[in-house]
Amino acid sequence: MASRRRMLLKVIILGDSGVGKTSLMNQYVNKKFSNQYKATIGADFLTKEIQFEDRLFTLQIWDTAGQERFQSLGVAFYRGADCCVLVYDVNVMKSFDNLNNWREEFLIQASPSDPENFPFVVLGNKIDIDGGNSRVVSEKKARAWCASKGNIPYFETSAKEGFNVEAAFQCIAKNALKNEPEEEIYLPDTIDVSSGGRQQGSPSGCEC
Amino acid sequence: MDSDPDTNGAPEPQLSEDELRLSYLSLEDSRHVPQGVRLERNGSLPADFYDAREDIKPDDVEASPPRMVTGGREGSSKGKIGLIEGLEMDGEAPPSPSSSGYAGERGSSGGSSGTVEAADGGERVLHDDWDKGKQRIDEDDTSASWRKRKKHFFVLSHSGKPIFSRYGDEHKLAGFSATLQAIISFVENGGDRIKFVRAGRHQVVFLVKGPIYLVCISCTEEPYEALRGQLELLYGQILVILTKSIDRCFVKNPKFDMAPLLGGTDAVFSSLIHSFGWNPATFLHAYTCLPLAYSTRQAAVAILQDVADSGVLFAILMCRHKVVSLVGAQKASLHPDDMLLLSNFILSTESFRTSEAFSPICLPHYNSMAFLYAYVHYLDVDTYLALLSTNSEGFYHLKECRIQIESVLVKSNVLCEVQKSILDGGLHVEDLPVDSSLRSGLPCPHPSQGRAGPSSMSDIGGPAGLWHFIYRSINLDQYVSSEFSSPLNSSRLHKRLYRAYQKLYVSMHDRQIGPHKTQFRRDENYVLLCWITQDFELYAAFDPLADKALAIKTCNRVCQWVRDLENEIFLFGGSPFSW
């Protein structure tokens, strides 16, 4: 239990396999990049402490596997997420087309209380490849899609070169925080002796 | 466990008539041990004593490599769990199935295992002086020291947000916490429930309480049931502070971060976890009283009864973790576990010591959904009064009650008597009355062991090599435990004995093949004897070389002794505060 008031934000990273989810996370958390592709099995978990507007946050990053065979893990993983990061490869059209599926799948599985305003962030990764010559998804197209989904913030990144990664995660933290509900006072019931005192079926009126 | 060579013509103790009002433990029939459980025909007849070797189910989870046991279909999800990486257990070879059936305390005896358990530290005799609060805040799951800890406790939310960790900073352990949630939720997704995972010498025990997940990772060789019971208490302690209404916060907001609501309560949880190693109340589900003259305790009961009649739900006078007196309003009963959690909460919260305090608390067994209000005041350095009311504005009334109670307690000398009792201590095995039949006319217990003779047995501990005992009265929900004395003179040895008792408790109360009546075990550390009747449970530890017939006779003595003293060591309340 924190004595200082710190916040923990659960961040889920989703996207097709091979778009660079793990690399982005590694660049962000460990400042490292490897060209070798190692498929994530199930999910990896990393934590990163950040400071934002004089507050200390811990990002609990859930780096999920992109392969379809892991999709059954969905509900277990998505529950209680504060922010969802959708990643695609600007050089692979299919990975961009699939963003919609990832987003909808997340909203179904996580069933957040306010799906319209749930904070997503979209990252177009691998902009460094071939000097940008093999790129098939234009920034304009990506931004248009983000705008159509309720103005999702969009970043173009290179996990390899560390480009824009820090900025993207700052935005992720900011958005997760923005969505935080107002602090309410936790006030459970008091025992009412006149109605027996002992365990009751369903007490009413929780102000938590 | 070496079974006692009980074929060498063990004497049948002659029971005196006046002792027959009690059920009696005897050696009868011990040579012809039936396999399985023999039921006692009648509680008032001599209990047949038999060696319980066959009754101890081999620990069926111990022999196999890492394996998952789930609620409904055992191990049904095995294999798929491999999808989840990150929970790296020490990949040690599983221990060989113990031929003794009592793998015992290899892990917890320290030294051999090379692992550390900080609360073990040193040879502290007093349990009060351990470091309160969070230990090793700087550690996380990447530290070698963290990974070597023998017993971890974690609490997390169903979204994987950390709530409490015994060691290390919760936020630094966020990734580890996420891993635990992933494992639990993954099994849940399959319509199943994970109970525990065995990985080498480590056992990972899971307890799911709605949106709150509790996990213990331990290599102390404590049985699953015992660790699960500890997780239940940990959960109960959360409820004491927040009530079960906390569940609704998660319904409203799955992202709910519960940790801030428990701010400042680290010491409460650390203290509870520490008590799993020294307080038998944590597995006996009973409380213990400070020994007091009957009239002294009755004086305290009388004054508490007065305030209970004036609208106080429970009035509890305690000295450290022992009850001096306790009174409940009409029909209100207090569960021993609630008392344990309440007293742990009070004792581990430093601010209660400095001034009178008024705090919302929940008694989970009384009503887990709602708060009561506790007025807490220390009358001296050890003795405190807790007055529980349902009135959130009852402070001034309770304060007046306290002033009234305090003046009566001072006038009637109760507080002095309490202090005196602390100094005198409780029951000492050396003081166990010994009759002539125990002293003389008996063969030298173990001539083959090269011992000098019977006298060497009584040099340390009580008669017949009795080292320690716990007597639990079933009807009263109370137990009495003897004081530790030589050779049990270090906290490490105390903890080892408690864990042995705990194991005994679990094996005696086995749901599938139990409950049992008697058990006699001998290993390199002790002879352990357990005897359960309708009225009481007796756990006794003897010198490992103790003679079986003598040990049994001594247990009968202990029971008689406890009954002779029952007015002083137990609380017989006028009101039905007990189940």
PDB file of N, CA, C and O in Angstrom, chain B residues 14 127 300 332:
ATOM      1  N   GLN B  14      -3.948 -48.029  34.573  1.00  0.00           N
ATOM      2  CA  GLN B  14      -5.186 -48.239  35.304  1.00  0.00           C
ATOM      3  C   GLN B  14      -5.870 -46.902  35.516  1.00  0.00           C
ATOM      4  O   GLN B  14      -5.265 -45.958  35.983  1.00  0.00           O
ATOM      5  N   HIS B 127       7.676 -11.562  20.799  1.00  0.00           N
ATOM      6  CA  HIS B 127       7.186 -11.349  19.456  1.00  0.00           C
ATOM      7  C   HIS B 127       6.823  -9.896  19.229  1.00  0.00           C
ATOM      8  O   HIS B 127       6.509  -9.493  18.142  1.00  0.00           O
ATOM      9  N   ALA B 300     -14.308  -8.110  36.280  1.00  0.00           N
ATOM     10  CA  ALA B 300     -14.181  -7.440  34.983  1.00  0.00           C
ATOM     11  C   ALA B 300     -15.398  -7.724  34.106  1.00  0.00           C
ATOM     12  O   ALA B 300     -15.902  -6.838  33.420  1.00  0.00           O
ATOM     13  N   ALA B 332     -25.612 -11.143  20.630  1.00  0.00           N
ATOM     14  CA  ALA B 332     -24.472 -10.828  19.775  1.00  0.00           C
ATOM     15  C   ALA B 332     -23.320 -11.762  20.126  1.00  0.00           C
ATOM     16  O   ALA B 332     -22.975 -11.923  21.291  1.00  0.00           O
TER      17      ALA B 332
END
